[in-house]
Coordinates of C-alpha atoms and ligand atoms in Angstrom, one line a residue:
X16 CA 17.1 13.1 15.1
X17 CA 20.5 13.2 14.1
X18 CA 21.4 11.8 9.9
X19 CA 24.0 14.0 9.3
X20 CA 26.5 10.2 9.4
X21 CA 23.1 8.7 7.1
X22 CA 22.8 10.9 4.3
X23 CA 21.7 9.8 1.3
X24 CA 23.8 9.7 -1.5
X25 CA 21.1 8.8 -4.9
X26 CA 18.3 10.6 -3.3
X27 CA 17.1 14.6 -2.0
X28 CA 13.6 14.2 -0.2
X29 CA 11.8 17.9 -1.3
X30 CA 8.6 18.7 0.6
X31 CA 5.9 19.3 -2.3
X32 CA 5.0 22.5 0.0
X33 CA 7.5 24.9 -0.1
X34 CA 10.2 22.6 -1.8
X35 CA 13.0 22.8 0.5
X36 CA 14.6 19.8 0.9
X37 CA 14.2 17.8 4.1
X38 CA 16.6 14.9 3.4
X39 CA 18.6 15.6 6.5
X40 CA 15.2 15.7 8.7
X41 CA 15.4 12.0 9.7
X42 CA 13.1 9.4 9.2
X43 CA 9.6 11.7 9.4
X44 CA 10.5 14.1 6.4
X45 CA 7.8 16.8 8.2
X46 CA 8.9 19.7 7.1
X47 CA 6.3 21.6 9.2
X48 CA 5.9 24.1 6.4
X49 CA 2.0 23.4 6.4
X50 CA -0.1 20.6 4.6
X51 CA 2.2 18.7 2.3
X52 CA 3.7 15.6 1.4
X53 CA 7.3 15.1 0.8
X54 CA 8.2 13.3 -2.2
X55 CA 11.7 11.4 -3.7
X56 CA 13.9 12.9 -5.8
X57 CA 16.3 10.6 -7.5
X58 CA 19.7 11.3 -9.0
X59 CA 19.2 8.8 -11.9
X60 CA 16.5 9.8 -13.9
X61 CA 16.9 7.1 -16.5
X62 CA 15.8 3.8 -14.9
X63 CA 18.6 1.3 -14.0
X64 CA 17.0 -2.2 -12.7
X65 CA 19.5 -4.0 -10.9
X66 CA 19.9 -7.8 -11.8
X67 CA 18.1 -9.1 -8.3
X68 CA 14.2 -11.4 -8.8
X69 CA 13.0 -8.7 -5.5
X70 CA 11.5 -5.8 -5.8
X71 CA 15.4 -4.5 -4.8
X72 CA 15.8 -4.2 -8.7
X73 CA 14.9 -0.9 -8.6
X74 CA 16.8 -0.2 -5.9
X75 CA 17.6 3.4 -7.7
X76 CA 14.5 5.0 -7.5
X77 CA 13.5 3.2 -3.4
X78 CA 15.1 5.9 -0.4
X79 CA 17.5 3.2 1.0
X80 CA 21.3 3.2 0.9
X81 CA 21.0 -0.6 1.3
X82 CA 19.0 -3.2 0.2
X83 CA 17.4 -5.4 2.8
X84 CA 17.6 -9.1 1.5
X85 CA 13.8 -10.0 1.0
X86 CA 12.2 -11.9 -1.7
X87 CA 9.3 -11.5 -3.6
X88 CA 7.8 -8.6 -6.0
X89 CA 4.8 -7.0 -8.1
X90 CA 4.3 -9.2 -11.1
X91 CA 3.0 -8.0 -14.5
X92 CA 1.4 -10.4 -16.8
X93 CA -1.0 -10.4 -19.8
X94 CA -4.7 -11.6 -18.8
X95 CA -6.0 -13.9 -21.3
X96 CA -9.8 -15.2 -19.2
X97 CA -11.1 -11.6 -18.0
X98 CA -9.7 -9.7 -20.8
X99 CA -11.6 -11.6 -23.1
X100 CA -14.7 -12.0 -20.2
X101 CA -14.5 -7.7 -20.5
X102 CA -13.7 -7.4 -24.1
X103 CA -10.5 -6.0 -23.4
X104 CA -7.5 -6.8 -25.7
X105 CA -4.1 -5.4 -23.6
X106 CA -5.4 -5.9 -20.0
X107 CA -2.8 -6.7 -17.8
X108 CA -2.7 -7.7 -14.1
X109 CA 0.0 -6.3 -12.0
X110 CA -0.2 -9.1 -9.2
X111 CA 0.9 -8.4 -5.8
X112 CA 0.7 -11.8 -3.4
X113 CA 1.5 -15.5 -3.2
X114 CA 1.5 -17.7 -6.9
X115 CA 4.9 -19.1 -7.2
X116 CA 3.4 -20.6 -10.9
X117 CA 3.5 -17.0 -12.1
X118 CA 6.8 -15.5 -10.0
X119 CA 5.0 -14.3 -6.9
X120 CA 6.5 -14.4 -3.9
X121 CA 4.9 -11.9 -1.4
X122 CA 3.9 -14.6 1.4
X123 CA 1.6 -12.4 3.2
X124 CA -0.4 -12.0 0.0
X125 CA -0.7 -8.0 -0.5
X126 CA 1.3 -5.0 -1.7
X127 CA 1.9 -3.9 1.7
X128 CA 4.4 -6.2 1.4
X129 CA 6.1 -3.8 -1.0
X130 CA 6.5 -1.0 1.9
X131 CA 7.3 -2.7 4.8
X132 CA 11.0 -3.8 2.9
X133 CA 12.0 -0.1 2.1
X134 CA 10.3 1.7 4.9
X135 CA 12.2 -1.0 7.8
X136 CA 15.4 -0.6 6.0
X137 CA 14.8 3.2 5.8
X138 CA 13.9 3.0 9.8
X139 CA 17.3 1.6 10.4
X140 CA 19.0 4.0 8.2
X141 CA 17.5 6.8 9.9
X142 CA 18.4 5.1 13.6
X143 CA 15.1 4.3 14.5
X144 CA 15.1 1.3 17.0
X145 CA 11.3 0.5 17.0
X146 CA 8.8 1.3 14.8
X147 CA 5.2 1.6 15.6
X148 CA 2.8 -0.1 13.1
X149 CA -1.1 0.1 13.7
X150 CA -2.9 -2.5 11.9
X151 CA -6.1 -4.3 10.9
X152 CA -3.9 -7.2 9.2
X153 CA -2.0 -7.0 5.9
X154 CA 0.4 -4.2 6.9
X155 CA 1.3 -6.0 10.1
X156 CA 1.5 -8.7 8.5
X157 CA 3.9 -7.3 5.8
X158 CA 6.0 -5.8 8.7
X159 CA 6.5 -8.5 10.8
X160 CA 7.1 -11.1 7.8
X161 CA 10.4 -8.0 6.5
X162 CA 11.2 -8.0 10.5
X163 CA 11.1 -11.5 10.8
X164 CA 12.7 -13.4 8.0
X165 CA 15.8 -10.4 7.6
X166 CA 18.8 -9.9 9.8
X167 CA 17.4 -6.4 10.6
X168 CA 17.5 -5.5 14.3
X169 CA 14.8 -3.2 13.9
X170 CA 11.9 -3.9 16.9
X171 CA 8.7 -3.4 15.9
X172 CA 5.0 -2.4 18.0
X173 CA 2.2 -4.1 16.4
X174 CA -1.1 -2.5 17.4
X175 CA -3.8 -4.7 16.3
X176 CA -7.7 -5.6 16.8
X177 CA -9.1 -8.5 18.6
X178 CA -11.7 -8.4 16.1
X179 CA -9.1 -9.1 13.7
X180 CA -6.6 -11.7 15.3
X181 CA -7.4 -14.5 12.8
X182 CA -5.3 -12.2 10.4
X183 CA -2.4 -11.8 12.3
X184 CA -0.7 -15.1 10.8
X185 CA 2.7 -15.1 9.5
X186 CA 4.1 -18.0 7.0
X187 CA 7.2 -17.8 9.3
X188 CA 7.8 -17.6 13.0
X189 CA 7.4 -14.6 14.2
X190 CA 10.9 -12.6 15.2
X191 CA 11.1 -12.1 18.9
X192 CA 11.7 -8.7 18.0
X193 CA 8.0 -8.0 17.5
X194 CA 5.1 -6.9 20.2
X195 CA 1.7 -7.6 19.7
X196 CA -0.4 -5.3 21.5
X197 CA -4.1 -6.1 20.6
X198 CA -6.9 -4.1 21.3
X199 CA -10.2 -5.3 22.7
X200 CA -13.4 -5.7 20.8
X201 CA -15.2 -2.8 20.1
X202 CA -12.7 -1.6 18.9
X203 CA -12.0 -0.2 15.3
X204 CA -8.9 0.7 12.8
X205 CA -9.1 4.0 14.1
X206 CA -8.6 2.7 17.3
X207 CA -5.8 1.4 16.9
X208 CA -4.6 4.0 14.8
X209 CA -5.3 6.4 17.7
X210 CA -3.3 4.4 20.5
X211 CA -0.3 3.7 17.7
X212 CA 0.1 7.6 17.8
X213 CA 0.5 7.7 21.4
X214 CA 2.6 5.1 22.2
X215 CA 4.9 7.8 20.2
X216 CA 5.3 9.5 23.3
X217 CA 6.9 6.9 24.8
X218 CA 10.9 7.4 23.9
X219 CA 12.3 5.5 21.2
X220 CA 9.2 4.8 19.9
X221 CA 7.9 6.5 16.6
X222 CA 5.5 5.9 13.8
X223 CA 5.9 4.2 10.8
X224 CA 4.0 7.6 9.0
X225 CA 1.5 6.2 6.5
X226 CA 1.1 7.8 3.3
X227 CA 3.7 10.3 4.5
X228 CA 6.4 7.9 4.8
X229 CA 8.6 8.1 1.2
X230 CA 9.3 4.7 1.5
X231 CA 6.1 3.3 1.8
X232 CA 5.1 5.3 -1.5
X233 CA 8.4 4.6 -3.1
X234 CA 8.0 0.6 -2.1
X235 CA 4.3 0.9 -3.5
X236 CA 5.5 2.4 -6.8
X237 CA 7.4 -0.7 -7.9
X238 CA 4.2 -1.9 -9.2
X239 CA 4.1 1.0 -11.8
X240 CA 7.6 0.3 -12.7
X241 CA 7.3 -3.6 -12.7
X242 CA 4.2 -2.7 -15.3
X243 CA 6.7 -0.9 -17.3
X244 CA 9.4 -2.6 -17.7
X245 CA 6.9 -5.5 -18.7
X246 CA 4.7 -4.1 -20.8
X247 CA 7.4 -1.8 -22.4
X248 CA 5.3 1.4 -21.8
X249 CA 2.7 3.2 -18.7
X250 CA -0.4 2.1 -19.3
X251 CA -3.5 4.5 -20.4
X252 CA -6.0 3.5 -17.5
X253 CA -4.7 2.3 -13.8
X254 CA -7.3 0.7 -11.7
X255 CA -7.1 -0.1 -7.7
X256 CA -9.0 -0.2 -4.7
X257 CA -8.1 2.5 -2.0
X258 CA -8.1 3.2 2.0
X259 CA -5.4 5.6 2.6
X260 CA -4.6 6.6 -0.9
X261 CA -1.3 5.6 -0.7
X262 CA -1.1 3.1 -3.4
X263 CA -2.8 5.5 -5.8
X264 CA -0.6 9.1 -4.9
X265 CA 2.7 5.8 -5.7
X266 CA 1.3 4.9 -8.9
X267 CA 1.1 8.6 -9.9
X268 CA 4.3 9.2 -7.9
X269 CA 5.8 6.6 -10.2
X270 CA 4.4 7.6 -13.7
X271 CA 5.6 10.8 -12.9
X272 CA 9.1 9.4 -12.8
X273 CA 8.9 7.5 -15.4
X274 CA 7.8 10.2 -17.9
X275 CA 11.2 11.8 -16.3
X276 CA 13.6 8.6 -17.9
X277 CA 12.0 9.3 -21.7
X278 CA 10.8 5.9 -22.6
X279 CA 7.8 4.7 -20.9
X280 CA 5.5 7.5 -21.5
X281 CA 4.0 9.0 -25.1
X282 CA 1.7 11.7 -23.8
X283 CA -0.3 11.6 -21.1
X284 CA 0.1 10.0 -17.6
X285 CA -1.8 6.9 -16.9
X286 CA -5.6 8.0 -15.7
X287 CA -6.2 6.8 -12.2
X288 CA -9.3 4.9 -11.5
X289 CA -9.6 4.4 -7.9
X290 CA -12.4 2.9 -5.8
X291 CA -13.9 2.4 -2.5
X292 CA -16.5 -0.3 -1.1
X293 CA -20.0 0.8 -0.3
X294 CA -21.3 1.8 2.1
X295 CA -18.2 3.8 3.1
X296 CA -16.7 5.6 0.5
X297 CA -15.3 8.9 1.8
X298 CA -13.1 10.4 -0.9
X299 CA -15.8 9.3 -3.5
X300 CA -18.1 11.5 -1.9
X301 CA -15.7 14.3 -1.7
X302 CA -14.7 13.6 -4.8
X303 CA -18.0 13.5 -7.2
X304 CA -18.9 16.9 -5.2
X305 CA -15.2 18.2 -6.2
X306 CA -14.2 19.1 -3.0
X307 CA -10.4 18.9 -1.8
X308 CA -11.7 18.3 1.7
X309 CA -13.7 15.3 2.9
X310 CA -16.8 16.4 5.3
X311 CA -16.9 14.0 7.5
X312 CA -20.8 14.6 8.1
X313 CA -21.6 14.8 4.4
X314 CA -18.5 12.1 3.2
X315 CA -18.9 9.3 5.8
X316 CA -21.7 10.0 7.8
X317 CA -22.8 6.9 9.8
X318 CA -18.4 5.9 9.8
X319 CA -18.5 3.5 12.5
X320 CA -21.9 1.8 11.3
X321 CA -20.2 2.1 7.9
X322 CA -17.4 -0.2 8.0
X323 CA -18.5 -2.4 10.1
X324 CA -20.4 -3.5 6.9
X325 CA -17.3 -4.0 4.6
X326 CA -16.6 -7.1 2.5
X327 CA -13.0 -5.3 2.2
X328 CA -12.4 -3.9 5.7
X329 CA -8.8 -2.6 4.3
X330 CA -10.3 0.0 2.7
X331 CA -11.8 1.5 5.8
X332 CA -9.0 4.7 6.9
X333 CA -10.9 7.7 8.4
X334 CA -8.1 10.1 7.7
X335 CA -6.8 9.5 4.2
X336 CA -4.1 11.2 2.3
X337 CA -6.7 13.0 0.2
X338 CA -6.9 16.7 0.4
X339 CA -2.9 17.2 1.4
X340 CA -0.7 18.5 -1.5
X341 CA 0.8 16.1 -3.2
X342 CA -2.4 13.5 -2.3
X343 CA -5.1 11.6 -3.9
X344 CA -6.8 14.9 -5.4
X345 CA -4.0 15.8 -6.5
X346 CA -3.6 12.6 -7.9
X347 CA -6.7 12.1 -9.8
X348 CA -7.0 15.6 -10.7
X349 CA -3.5 15.9 -12.8
X350 CA -4.5 12.8 -14.4
X351 CA -7.7 13.1 -15.8
X352 CA -8.9 10.5 -12.5
X353 CA -12.0 9.3 -11.7
X354 CA -13.6 7.0 -8.4
X355 CA -16.0 4.8 -8.3
X356 CA -18.1 2.9 -5.6
X357 CA -18.3 -0.5 -4.8
X358 CA -21.7 -2.6 -3.5
X359 CA -20.3 -6.0 -1.5
X360 CA -22.1 -8.2 -4.1
X361 CA -20.1 -6.4 -7.1
X362 CA -17.5 -7.4 -5.4
X363 CA -18.3 -10.7 -4.4
X364 CA -19.2 -11.5 -8.0
X365 CA -16.2 -9.7 -9.5
X366 CA -13.7 -12.1 -7.0
X367 CA -15.6 -15.2 -8.4
X368 CA -15.3 -14.2 -11.8
X369 CA -12.0 -13.2 -11.0
X370 CA -10.9 -17.0 -10.0
X371 CA -12.7 -18.8 -12.5
X372 CA -10.7 -17.2 -15.3
X373 CA -7.6 -16.3 -14.0
X374 CA -6.7 -19.4 -11.4
X375 CA -5.8 -17.4 -8.1
X376 CA -8.2 -16.1 -4.9
X377 CA -8.0 -13.1 -4.7
X378 CA -8.5 -10.5 -1.3
X379 CA -11.7 -8.1 -0.8
X380 CA -9.9 -4.9 -1.4
X381 CA -8.9 -6.6 -4.9
X382 CA -12.3 -7.6 -5.8
X383 CA -13.2 -4.0 -5.8
X384 CA -10.8 -3.0 -8.0
X385 CA -11.9 -6.1 -10.4
X386 CA -15.7 -4.9 -9.9
X387 CA -14.7 -1.0 -10.7
X388 CA -12.7 -2.4 -13.7
X389 CA -16.3 -4.3 -15.0
X390 CA -18.0 -0.9 -14.1
X391 CA -15.7 1.5 -16.5
X392 CA -15.9 -1.1 -19.4
X393 CA -20.1 -1.6 -18.7
X394 CA -20.2 2.6 -19.2
X395 CA -17.8 2.4 -22.4
X396 CA -14.9 4.7 -20.7
X397 CA -12.6 2.2 -22.0
X398 CA -11.5 1.6 -25.3
X399 CA -10.7 -2.4 -27.1
X400 CA -7.0 -1.6 -27.1
X401 CA -6.6 1.0 -24.7
X402 CA -3.7 -0.4 -22.3
X403 CA -5.1 -1.5 -19.1
X404 CA -3.7 -2.2 -15.4
X405 CA -5.6 -4.0 -12.8
X406 CA -3.7 -3.8 -9.4
X407 CA -4.7 -6.9 -7.4
X408 CA -3.5 -5.5 -4.1
X409 CA -3.6 -8.9 -2.9
X410 CA -4.3 -12.5 -3.7
X411 CA -2.6 -16.6 -2.8
X412 CA -4.1 -16.6 0.6
X413 CA -5.7 -20.0 0.0
X414 CA -2.8 -20.9 -2.0
X415 CA -0.3 -19.6 0.8
X416 CA -1.8 -21.5 3.5
X417 CA -1.8 -24.8 1.3
X418 CA 2.1 -24.6 0.8
X419 CA 3.3 -22.9 4.1
X420 CA 2.7 -23.7 7.7
X421 CA 0.8 -20.7 9.7
X422 CA 1.9 -19.3 12.6
X423 CA 0.1 -17.2 14.6
X424 CA 1.2 -13.7 16.3
X425 CA 1.0 -13.6 20.2
X426 CA -0.2 -10.4 22.1
X427 CA 2.1 -9.3 24.1
X428 CA -0.4 -7.2 26.2
X429 CA -4.8 -6.5 25.8
X430 CA -5.8 -4.0 26.3
X431 CA -9.5 -2.5 26.4
X432 CA -9.4 1.3 25.2
X433 CA -7.0 3.3 23.1
X434 CA -6.9 6.3 25.7
X435 CA -5.7 3.8 28.8
X436 CA -2.8 4.1 30.7
X437 CA 0.3 4.2 29.0
X438 CA 2.7 2.9 32.1
X439 CA 1.7 -0.7 31.7
X440 CA 2.1 -0.6 27.8
X441 CA 5.6 1.2 28.6
X442 CA 6.8 -1.7 30.5
X443 CA 6.0 -4.1 28.4
X444 CA 6.9 -2.2 25.4
X445 CA 10.7 -1.6 26.1
Ligands
PLP527 C1 -3.9 -1.6 1.6 C2 -4.7 -2.4 0.5 C3 -5.6 -1.4 0.3 C4 -5.5 -0.2 0.1 O1 -4.4 0.6 0.1 P1 -3.9 2.3 -0.4 O2 -3.5 2.3 -1.1 O3 -2.4 2.5 0.6 O4 -5.3 3.0 0.0 C5 -6.3 -2.1 -1.5 N1 -5.7 -3.6 -0.7 C6 -5.1 -4.5 -0.2 C7 -5.2 -5.9 -0.2 C8 -4.3 -3.6 1.0 O5 -3.8 -4.4 1.9
ZN528 ZN1 7.3 22.7 3.2

C-alpha cells in the first residue's frame, strides 16, 4: 500500500527483529524478517497531555496524524472497599467501561474501545477502505461503536458467531457501513478468525491485525499512561486477564516509554501479573514450563472442549502473541512477571465481591484478573504498601443497559463453515 503521502510525522515504527524502519509499509507494518512485532517510537519522549477528556489526550503517543472524535477513556481511581478487604494500602483500579459517576464512558463496556479509535483512524490514514474484524463480542462492539459514532468513512466487516449473537449490541443504531457475517452454531472463535483471514483475499478487505497492530497496542497502552498520571508514577504491580496478550504487551510497552520520559519510573518496571481462565490456559502452561513456544498438545489439549467451559470466553485465543519477539514471553521476562490460573468459581466469587465492595458490575475477564489479585495477596506476593494496578478490562454492562437503548447488529449473511465458497460472500460484502 502506498503511504508516502501519509508519512507519519511524530512517530516511527521499528521492527523489533531487525530494527528497520517499517513506517512506510502501510497499515500492516509487517517487516517480513521473521517472527517479531513492530513497535512505535514517538518523537516526544516526554509525555505531553492534550486538553481533552477522551483518550486522545494521549495523541502524542498514538500512531495517527489526526484525531477521531470519540468519547471515553481509561479511568484510574483509588480503591477503598476492595483494597480494605485485601489489606492493600495502595490499590488502584483502572476502570475500562461505563460508569458515569467515575467519568467512565466506554459505552461498549470494555477496553477494546481503547483499541478501536486509533485503529480505525490509522486504517483510514493508511488508505484502507474496509477493515475485517473477527470477534466473539467486545472487539466487534468496540469497532462497530467507533464506526457508528464518528464521521469516519471506514467500512467494517465483522465476523461473529451465531452462538454469541446476543453480545453484538450497540448503544446506538449500527452504521450502514457495518456488514456482519455470522457463522452458524458449531463454530468457535478460531473459526471466526480463519474466515476473517480468508475474507482478506477479497480485494479491498484488510484484516485489523490483532496484537501485531501498533494502533491497537498503543491504544490499550493508554491504560498505563492514565494510571501513571493519576498516581504520579507507574505501579509496582499490574494485574490483567489475557487472551491474545495484547493488553499485557501494551502495558509493558507504555511503561518502557514512561521510563524514557523519566518522571514516572524509579527503578523497576511494573511487574506483570497475567491470568487465564481454567481450563483453557495455554500461556500459563507454557510460561510455567519456562517455554517460549506454546505446544498445543501439552498447553491446550482438548482446546475446543475447554473453551466451551470458560466463564470468560473472551480469553479463548488459540494463537496469542506469546512467543513472538516483543510478545508476552518477553514482557513477562523483562518485568519479572508471573502468570495465574483462575477457575470459574474463583472468578464468579471475585466478581460478586468486587461488585459489593466497589459498586459496579464487572465482566468475566475482569473478574479473572480480580481473582488473580486475591491469589497473589493470599500467596504473600504483594507487600501492604506496594502500588498495585488492577485492570478492570470491562464493566458497567448492567449500568449501560439501564441508561441507554440497545440495538442489535443484524447479520448481512449467515454462513455454515469458515472454509466455504467466498463468491457469495464477496457479492454481499462489496
Ligand atoms: C479482550 C479482552 C481481554 C483480553 O485482552 P488481551 O490483552 O487482548 O489478551 C480481557 N478482558 C476483556 C474484557 C476483553 O475484552
Ligand atoms: Zn524486521
